[in-house]
CSV table of C-alpha atoms in Angstrom, one decimal:
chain,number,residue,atom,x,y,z
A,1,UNK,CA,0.0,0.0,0.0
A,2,UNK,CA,1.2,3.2,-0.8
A,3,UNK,CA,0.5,6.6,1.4
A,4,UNK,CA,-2.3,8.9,0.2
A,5,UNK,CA,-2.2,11.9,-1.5
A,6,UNK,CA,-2.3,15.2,0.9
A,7,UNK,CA,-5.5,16.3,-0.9
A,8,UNK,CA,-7.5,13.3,-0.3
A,9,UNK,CA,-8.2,13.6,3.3
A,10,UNK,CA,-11.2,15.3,4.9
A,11,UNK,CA,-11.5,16.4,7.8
A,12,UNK,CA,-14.4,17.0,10.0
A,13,UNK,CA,-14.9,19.0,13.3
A,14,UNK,CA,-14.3,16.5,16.3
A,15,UNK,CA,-17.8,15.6,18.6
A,16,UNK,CA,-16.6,14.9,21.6
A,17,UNK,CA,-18.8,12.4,22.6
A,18,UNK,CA,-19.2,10.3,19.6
A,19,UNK,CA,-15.6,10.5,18.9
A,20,UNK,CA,-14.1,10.1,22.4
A,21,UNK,CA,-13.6,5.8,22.1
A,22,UNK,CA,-11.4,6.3,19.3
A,23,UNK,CA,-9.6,9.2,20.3
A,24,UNK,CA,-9.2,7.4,23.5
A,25,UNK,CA,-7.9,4.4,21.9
A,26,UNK,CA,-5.4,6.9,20.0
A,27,UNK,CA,-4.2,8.7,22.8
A,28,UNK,CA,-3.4,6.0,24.8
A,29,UNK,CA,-1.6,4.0,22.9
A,30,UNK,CA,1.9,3.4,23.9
A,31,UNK,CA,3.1,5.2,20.5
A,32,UNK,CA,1.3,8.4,22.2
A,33,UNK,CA,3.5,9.0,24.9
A,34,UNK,CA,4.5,12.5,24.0
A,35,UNK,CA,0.3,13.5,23.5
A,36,UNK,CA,0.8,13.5,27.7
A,37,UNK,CA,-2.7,11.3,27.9
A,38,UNK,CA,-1.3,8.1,28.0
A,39,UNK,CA,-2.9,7.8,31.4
A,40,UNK,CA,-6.5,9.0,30.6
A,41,UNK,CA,-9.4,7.2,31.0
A,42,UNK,CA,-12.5,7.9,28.5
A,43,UNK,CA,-14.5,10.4,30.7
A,44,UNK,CA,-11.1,12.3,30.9
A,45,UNK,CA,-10.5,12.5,26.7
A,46,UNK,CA,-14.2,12.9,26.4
A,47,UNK,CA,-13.9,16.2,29.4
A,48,UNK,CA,-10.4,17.0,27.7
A,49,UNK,CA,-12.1,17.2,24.5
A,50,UNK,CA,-15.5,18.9,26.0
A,51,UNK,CA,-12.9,21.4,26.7
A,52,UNK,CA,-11.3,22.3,23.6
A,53,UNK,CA,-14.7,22.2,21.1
A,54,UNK,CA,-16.0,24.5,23.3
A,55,UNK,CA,-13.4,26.6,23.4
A,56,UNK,CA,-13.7,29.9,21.1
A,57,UNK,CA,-10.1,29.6,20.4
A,58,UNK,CA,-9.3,26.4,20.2
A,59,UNK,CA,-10.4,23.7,18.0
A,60,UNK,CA,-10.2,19.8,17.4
A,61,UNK,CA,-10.7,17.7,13.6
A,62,UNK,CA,-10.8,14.0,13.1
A,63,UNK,CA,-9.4,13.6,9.9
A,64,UNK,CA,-10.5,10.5,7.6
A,65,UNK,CA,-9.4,8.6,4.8
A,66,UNK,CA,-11.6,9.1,1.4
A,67,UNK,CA,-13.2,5.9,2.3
A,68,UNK,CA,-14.0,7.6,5.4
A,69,UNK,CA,-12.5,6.0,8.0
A,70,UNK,CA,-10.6,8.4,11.0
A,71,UNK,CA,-6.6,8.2,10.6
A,72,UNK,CA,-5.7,11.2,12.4
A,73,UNK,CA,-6.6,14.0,15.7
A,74,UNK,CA,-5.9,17.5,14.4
A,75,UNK,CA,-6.1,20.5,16.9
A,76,UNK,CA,-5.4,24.2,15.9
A,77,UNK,CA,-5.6,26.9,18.6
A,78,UNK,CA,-4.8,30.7,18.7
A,79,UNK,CA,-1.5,30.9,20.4
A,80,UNK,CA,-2.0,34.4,21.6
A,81,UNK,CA,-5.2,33.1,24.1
A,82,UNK,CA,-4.2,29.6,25.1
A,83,UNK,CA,-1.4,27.0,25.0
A,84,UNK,CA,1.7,29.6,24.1
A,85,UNK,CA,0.2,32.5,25.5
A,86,UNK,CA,3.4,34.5,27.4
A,87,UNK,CA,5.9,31.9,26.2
A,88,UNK,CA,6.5,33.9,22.9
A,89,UNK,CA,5.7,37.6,21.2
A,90,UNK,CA,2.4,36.1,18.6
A,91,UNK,CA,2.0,37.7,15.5
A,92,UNK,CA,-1.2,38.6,14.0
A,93,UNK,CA,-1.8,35.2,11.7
A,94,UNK,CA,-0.5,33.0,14.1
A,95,UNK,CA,-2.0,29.4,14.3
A,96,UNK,CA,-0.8,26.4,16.7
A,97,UNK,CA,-1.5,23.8,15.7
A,98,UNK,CA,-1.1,19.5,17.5
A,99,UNK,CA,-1.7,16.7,15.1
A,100,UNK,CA,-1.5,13.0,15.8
A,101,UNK,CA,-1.7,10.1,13.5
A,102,UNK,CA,-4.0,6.9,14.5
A,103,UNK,CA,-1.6,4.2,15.7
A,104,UNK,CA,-2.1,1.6,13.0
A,105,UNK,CA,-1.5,-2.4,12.4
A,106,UNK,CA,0.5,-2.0,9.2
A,107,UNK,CA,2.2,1.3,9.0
A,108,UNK,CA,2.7,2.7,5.4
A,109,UNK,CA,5.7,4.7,4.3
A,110,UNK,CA,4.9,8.0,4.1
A,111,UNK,CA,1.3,8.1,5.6
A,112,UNK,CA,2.5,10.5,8.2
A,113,UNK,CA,4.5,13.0,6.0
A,114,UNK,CA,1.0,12.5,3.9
A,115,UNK,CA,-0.8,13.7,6.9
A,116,UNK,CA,1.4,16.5,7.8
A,117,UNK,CA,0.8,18.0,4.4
A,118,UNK,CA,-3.1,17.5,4.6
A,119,UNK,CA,-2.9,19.8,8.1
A,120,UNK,CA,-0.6,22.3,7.0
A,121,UNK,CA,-3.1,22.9,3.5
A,122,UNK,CA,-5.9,22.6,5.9
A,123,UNK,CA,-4.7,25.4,8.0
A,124,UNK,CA,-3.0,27.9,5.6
A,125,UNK,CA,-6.7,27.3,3.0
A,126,UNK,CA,-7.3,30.1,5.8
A,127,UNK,CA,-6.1,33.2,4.0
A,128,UNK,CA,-5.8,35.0,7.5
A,129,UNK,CA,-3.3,32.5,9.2
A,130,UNK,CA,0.5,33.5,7.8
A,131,UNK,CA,2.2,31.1,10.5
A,132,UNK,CA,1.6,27.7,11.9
A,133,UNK,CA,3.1,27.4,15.1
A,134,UNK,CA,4.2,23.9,17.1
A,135,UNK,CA,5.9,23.5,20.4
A,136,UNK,CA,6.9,19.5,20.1
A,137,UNK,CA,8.2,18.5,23.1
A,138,UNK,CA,12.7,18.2,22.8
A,139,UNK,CA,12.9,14.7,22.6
A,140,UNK,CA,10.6,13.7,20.1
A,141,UNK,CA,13.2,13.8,17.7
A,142,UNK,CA,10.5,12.0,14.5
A,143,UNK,CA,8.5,14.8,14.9
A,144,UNK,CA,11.3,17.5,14.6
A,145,UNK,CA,12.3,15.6,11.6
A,146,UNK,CA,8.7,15.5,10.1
A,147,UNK,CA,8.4,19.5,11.0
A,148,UNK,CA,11.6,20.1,9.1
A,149,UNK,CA,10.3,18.4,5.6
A,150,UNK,CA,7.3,20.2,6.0
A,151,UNK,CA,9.0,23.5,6.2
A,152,UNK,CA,9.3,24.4,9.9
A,153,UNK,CA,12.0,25.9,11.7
A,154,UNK,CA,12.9,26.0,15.0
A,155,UNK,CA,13.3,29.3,17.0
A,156,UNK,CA,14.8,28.0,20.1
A,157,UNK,CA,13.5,26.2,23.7
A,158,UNK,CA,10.8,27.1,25.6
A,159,UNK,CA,9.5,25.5,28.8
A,160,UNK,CA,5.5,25.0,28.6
A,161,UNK,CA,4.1,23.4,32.0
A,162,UNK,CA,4.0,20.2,30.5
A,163,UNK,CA,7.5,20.1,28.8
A,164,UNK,CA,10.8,21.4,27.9
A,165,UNK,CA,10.0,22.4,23.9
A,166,UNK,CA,11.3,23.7,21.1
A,167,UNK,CA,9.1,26.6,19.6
A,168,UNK,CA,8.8,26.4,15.8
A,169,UNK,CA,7.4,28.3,13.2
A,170,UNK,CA,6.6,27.2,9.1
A,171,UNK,CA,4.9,30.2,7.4
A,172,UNK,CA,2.9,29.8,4.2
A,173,UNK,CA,5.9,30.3,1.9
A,174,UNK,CA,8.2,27.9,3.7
A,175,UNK,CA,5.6,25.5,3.5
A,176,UNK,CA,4.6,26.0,-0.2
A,177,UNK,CA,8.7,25.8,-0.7
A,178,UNK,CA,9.2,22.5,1.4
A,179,UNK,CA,9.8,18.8,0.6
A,180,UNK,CA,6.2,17.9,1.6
A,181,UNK,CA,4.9,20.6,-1.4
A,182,UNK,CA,8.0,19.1,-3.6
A,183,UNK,CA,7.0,15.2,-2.8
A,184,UNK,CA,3.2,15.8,-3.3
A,185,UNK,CA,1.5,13.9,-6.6
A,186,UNK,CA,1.3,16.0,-9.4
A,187,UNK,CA,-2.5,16.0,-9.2
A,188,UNK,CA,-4.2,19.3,-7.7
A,189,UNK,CA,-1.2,21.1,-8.0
Protein backbone atom coordinates (compact mmCIF):
# COMPACT_ATOMS: atom_id res chain seq x y z
CA UNK A 1 0.00 0.00 0.00
CA UNK A 2 1.16 3.24 -0.84
CA UNK A 3 0.47 6.57 1.43
CA UNK A 4 -2.30 8.91 0.23
CA UNK A 5 -2.18 11.93 -1.50
CA UNK A 6 -2.35 15.15 0.85
CA UNK A 7 -5.55 16.31 -0.87
CA UNK A 8 -7.54 13.32 -0.34
CA UNK A 9 -8.17 13.58 3.32
CA UNK A 10 -11.20 15.31 4.90
CA UNK A 11 -11.51 16.39 7.80
CA UNK A 12 -14.37 17.02 10.00
CA UNK A 13 -14.85 19.04 13.29
CA UNK A 14 -14.32 16.54 16.27
CA UNK A 15 -17.80 15.62 18.60
CA UNK A 16 -16.58 14.87 21.63
CA UNK A 17 -18.84 12.42 22.65
CA UNK A 18 -19.17 10.31 19.58
CA UNK A 19 -15.60 10.54 18.87
CA UNK A 20 -14.09 10.12 22.43
CA UNK A 21 -13.63 5.76 22.11
CA UNK A 22 -11.43 6.27 19.27
CA UNK A 23 -9.57 9.24 20.29
CA UNK A 24 -9.24 7.38 23.51
CA UNK A 25 -7.87 4.36 21.89
CA UNK A 26 -5.41 6.91 20.00
CA UNK A 27 -4.15 8.70 22.78
CA UNK A 28 -3.44 6.03 24.84
CA UNK A 29 -1.57 3.97 22.86
CA UNK A 30 1.90 3.35 23.88
CA UNK A 31 3.08 5.20 20.54
CA UNK A 32 1.34 8.40 22.23
CA UNK A 33 3.51 8.95 24.88
CA UNK A 34 4.53 12.45 24.00
CA UNK A 35 0.35 13.48 23.50
CA UNK A 36 0.75 13.49 27.66
CA UNK A 37 -2.67 11.34 27.89
CA UNK A 38 -1.30 8.05 28.00
CA UNK A 39 -2.86 7.85 31.38
CA UNK A 40 -6.51 9.03 30.62
CA UNK A 41 -9.38 7.17 31.00
CA UNK A 42 -12.53 7.90 28.48
CA UNK A 43 -14.53 10.42 30.71
CA UNK A 44 -11.10 12.29 30.91
CA UNK A 45 -10.54 12.48 26.75
CA UNK A 46 -14.22 12.89 26.40
CA UNK A 47 -13.86 16.16 29.35
CA UNK A 48 -10.44 17.04 27.66
CA UNK A 49 -12.06 17.22 24.47
CA UNK A 50 -15.50 18.87 25.98
CA UNK A 51 -12.91 21.43 26.70
CA UNK A 52 -11.26 22.31 23.57
CA UNK A 53 -14.70 22.24 21.15
CA UNK A 54 -15.97 24.45 23.29
CA UNK A 55 -13.36 26.59 23.37
CA UNK A 56 -13.66 29.95 21.08
CA UNK A 57 -10.10 29.58 20.41
CA UNK A 58 -9.29 26.38 20.19
CA UNK A 59 -10.37 23.74 17.96
CA UNK A 60 -10.18 19.76 17.36
CA UNK A 61 -10.70 17.66 13.65
CA UNK A 62 -10.78 13.99 13.08
CA UNK A 63 -9.43 13.57 9.90
CA UNK A 64 -10.49 10.48 7.62
CA UNK A 65 -9.43 8.57 4.80
CA UNK A 66 -11.61 9.07 1.38
CA UNK A 67 -13.18 5.94 2.34
CA UNK A 68 -14.02 7.63 5.42
CA UNK A 69 -12.48 6.03 8.00
CA UNK A 70 -10.63 8.37 11.01
CA UNK A 71 -6.65 8.19 10.61
CA UNK A 72 -5.67 11.16 12.38
CA UNK A 73 -6.62 13.96 15.70
CA UNK A 74 -5.88 17.50 14.38
CA UNK A 75 -6.13 20.55 16.88
CA UNK A 76 -5.44 24.25 15.91
CA UNK A 77 -5.56 26.88 18.55
CA UNK A 78 -4.78 30.71 18.66
CA UNK A 79 -1.47 30.88 20.42
CA UNK A 80 -2.02 34.36 21.59
CA UNK A 81 -5.19 33.08 24.07
CA UNK A 82 -4.24 29.60 25.10
CA UNK A 83 -1.35 26.98 24.98
CA UNK A 84 1.70 29.57 24.07
CA UNK A 85 0.18 32.49 25.51
CA UNK A 86 3.40 34.52 27.38
CA UNK A 87 5.89 31.93 26.23
CA UNK A 88 6.53 33.89 22.92
CA UNK A 89 5.72 37.61 21.19
CA UNK A 90 2.37 36.14 18.59
CA UNK A 91 2.01 37.73 15.52
CA UNK A 92 -1.19 38.59 14.02
CA UNK A 93 -1.79 35.17 11.74
CA UNK A 94 -0.50 33.01 14.10
CA UNK A 95 -2.00 29.41 14.27
CA UNK A 96 -0.75 26.38 16.75
CA UNK A 97 -1.48 23.75 15.67
CA UNK A 98 -1.06 19.51 17.52
CA UNK A 99 -1.75 16.73 15.09
CA UNK A 100 -1.53 12.98 15.84
CA UNK A 101 -1.66 10.07 13.48
CA UNK A 102 -4.04 6.92 14.48
CA UNK A 103 -1.60 4.21 15.74
CA UNK A 104 -2.07 1.56 12.97
CA UNK A 105 -1.45 -2.43 12.40
CA UNK A 106 0.50 -1.96 9.21
CA UNK A 107 2.19 1.30 8.99
CA UNK A 108 2.66 2.67 5.44
CA UNK A 109 5.71 4.68 4.25
CA UNK A 110 4.94 8.02 4.07
CA UNK A 111 1.31 8.12 5.64
CA UNK A 112 2.53 10.53 8.23
CA UNK A 113 4.46 12.99 5.97
CA UNK A 114 1.02 12.53 3.86
CA UNK A 115 -0.80 13.68 6.95
CA UNK A 116 1.36 16.52 7.81
CA UNK A 117 0.77 17.98 4.40
CA UNK A 118 -3.05 17.49 4.59
CA UNK A 119 -2.91 19.78 8.14
CA UNK A 120 -0.60 22.29 7.01
CA UNK A 121 -3.07 22.85 3.50
CA UNK A 122 -5.90 22.61 5.89
CA UNK A 123 -4.72 25.35 8.01
CA UNK A 124 -3.02 27.88 5.64
CA UNK A 125 -6.67 27.34 2.97
CA UNK A 126 -7.28 30.07 5.84
CA UNK A 127 -6.12 33.25 4.01
CA UNK A 128 -5.82 35.00 7.52
CA UNK A 129 -3.29 32.46 9.16
CA UNK A 130 0.48 33.48 7.81
CA UNK A 131 2.19 31.12 10.49
CA UNK A 132 1.63 27.67 11.91
CA UNK A 133 3.12 27.43 15.13
CA UNK A 134 4.22 23.87 17.10
CA UNK A 135 5.90 23.50 20.43
CA UNK A 136 6.93 19.55 20.12
CA UNK A 137 8.22 18.50 23.14
CA UNK A 138 12.70 18.23 22.77
CA UNK A 139 12.94 14.66 22.64
CA UNK A 140 10.57 13.74 20.10
CA UNK A 141 13.16 13.82 17.70
CA UNK A 142 10.48 11.96 14.51
CA UNK A 143 8.48 14.78 14.90
CA UNK A 144 11.29 17.48 14.58
CA UNK A 145 12.33 15.63 11.64
CA UNK A 146 8.70 15.50 10.10
CA UNK A 147 8.36 19.50 10.99
CA UNK A 148 11.58 20.10 9.10
CA UNK A 149 10.27 18.43 5.60
CA UNK A 150 7.30 20.19 6.04
CA UNK A 151 9.05 23.51 6.22
CA UNK A 152 9.35 24.42 9.93
CA UNK A 153 12.00 25.90 11.67
CA UNK A 154 12.94 25.98 15.02
CA UNK A 155 13.32 29.31 16.99
CA UNK A 156 14.78 28.01 20.11
CA UNK A 157 13.45 26.18 23.68
CA UNK A 158 10.83 27.07 25.57
CA UNK A 159 9.47 25.46 28.78
CA UNK A 160 5.48 25.02 28.65
CA UNK A 161 4.09 23.42 31.99
CA UNK A 162 3.99 20.16 30.45
CA UNK A 163 7.49 20.11 28.85
CA UNK A 164 10.77 21.44 27.87
CA UNK A 165 9.95 22.38 23.92
CA UNK A 166 11.33 23.65 21.13
CA UNK A 167 9.07 26.60 19.62
CA UNK A 168 8.76 26.35 15.80
CA UNK A 169 7.41 28.28 13.22
CA UNK A 170 6.56 27.22 9.10
CA UNK A 171 4.91 30.21 7.42
CA UNK A 172 2.85 29.81 4.18
CA UNK A 173 5.86 30.28 1.94
CA UNK A 174 8.22 27.90 3.69
CA UNK A 175 5.59 25.54 3.51
CA UNK A 176 4.57 26.00 -0.22
CA UNK A 177 8.65 25.83 -0.66
CA UNK A 178 9.20 22.51 1.44
CA UNK A 179 9.79 18.82 0.61
CA UNK A 180 6.18 17.92 1.57
CA UNK A 181 4.94 20.64 -1.41
CA UNK A 182 7.99 19.12 -3.62
CA UNK A 183 6.97 15.24 -2.81
CA UNK A 184 3.19 15.80 -3.33
CA UNK A 185 1.54 13.93 -6.58
CA UNK A 186 1.33 16.04 -9.42
CA UNK A 187 -2.54 15.98 -9.25
CA UNK A 188 -4.23 19.33 -7.66
CA UNK A 189 -1.22 21.08 -7.99
Amino acid sequence: MTAPDPLSFTVRPLDPLADAPLVHRWVTHPKSGFWQMSDFDLGQVEAAYSAITAHPHHHAFIGETESGDPVFLMESYDPAQVELVGLYDALPGDAGMHFLVAPADKPVHGFTRAVITAVLRKLFDDPAIRRVVVEPDVRNTAVHALNAYAGFEISGRIRTPEKEAYLSFCTREAFENSAAMADRPAVGR
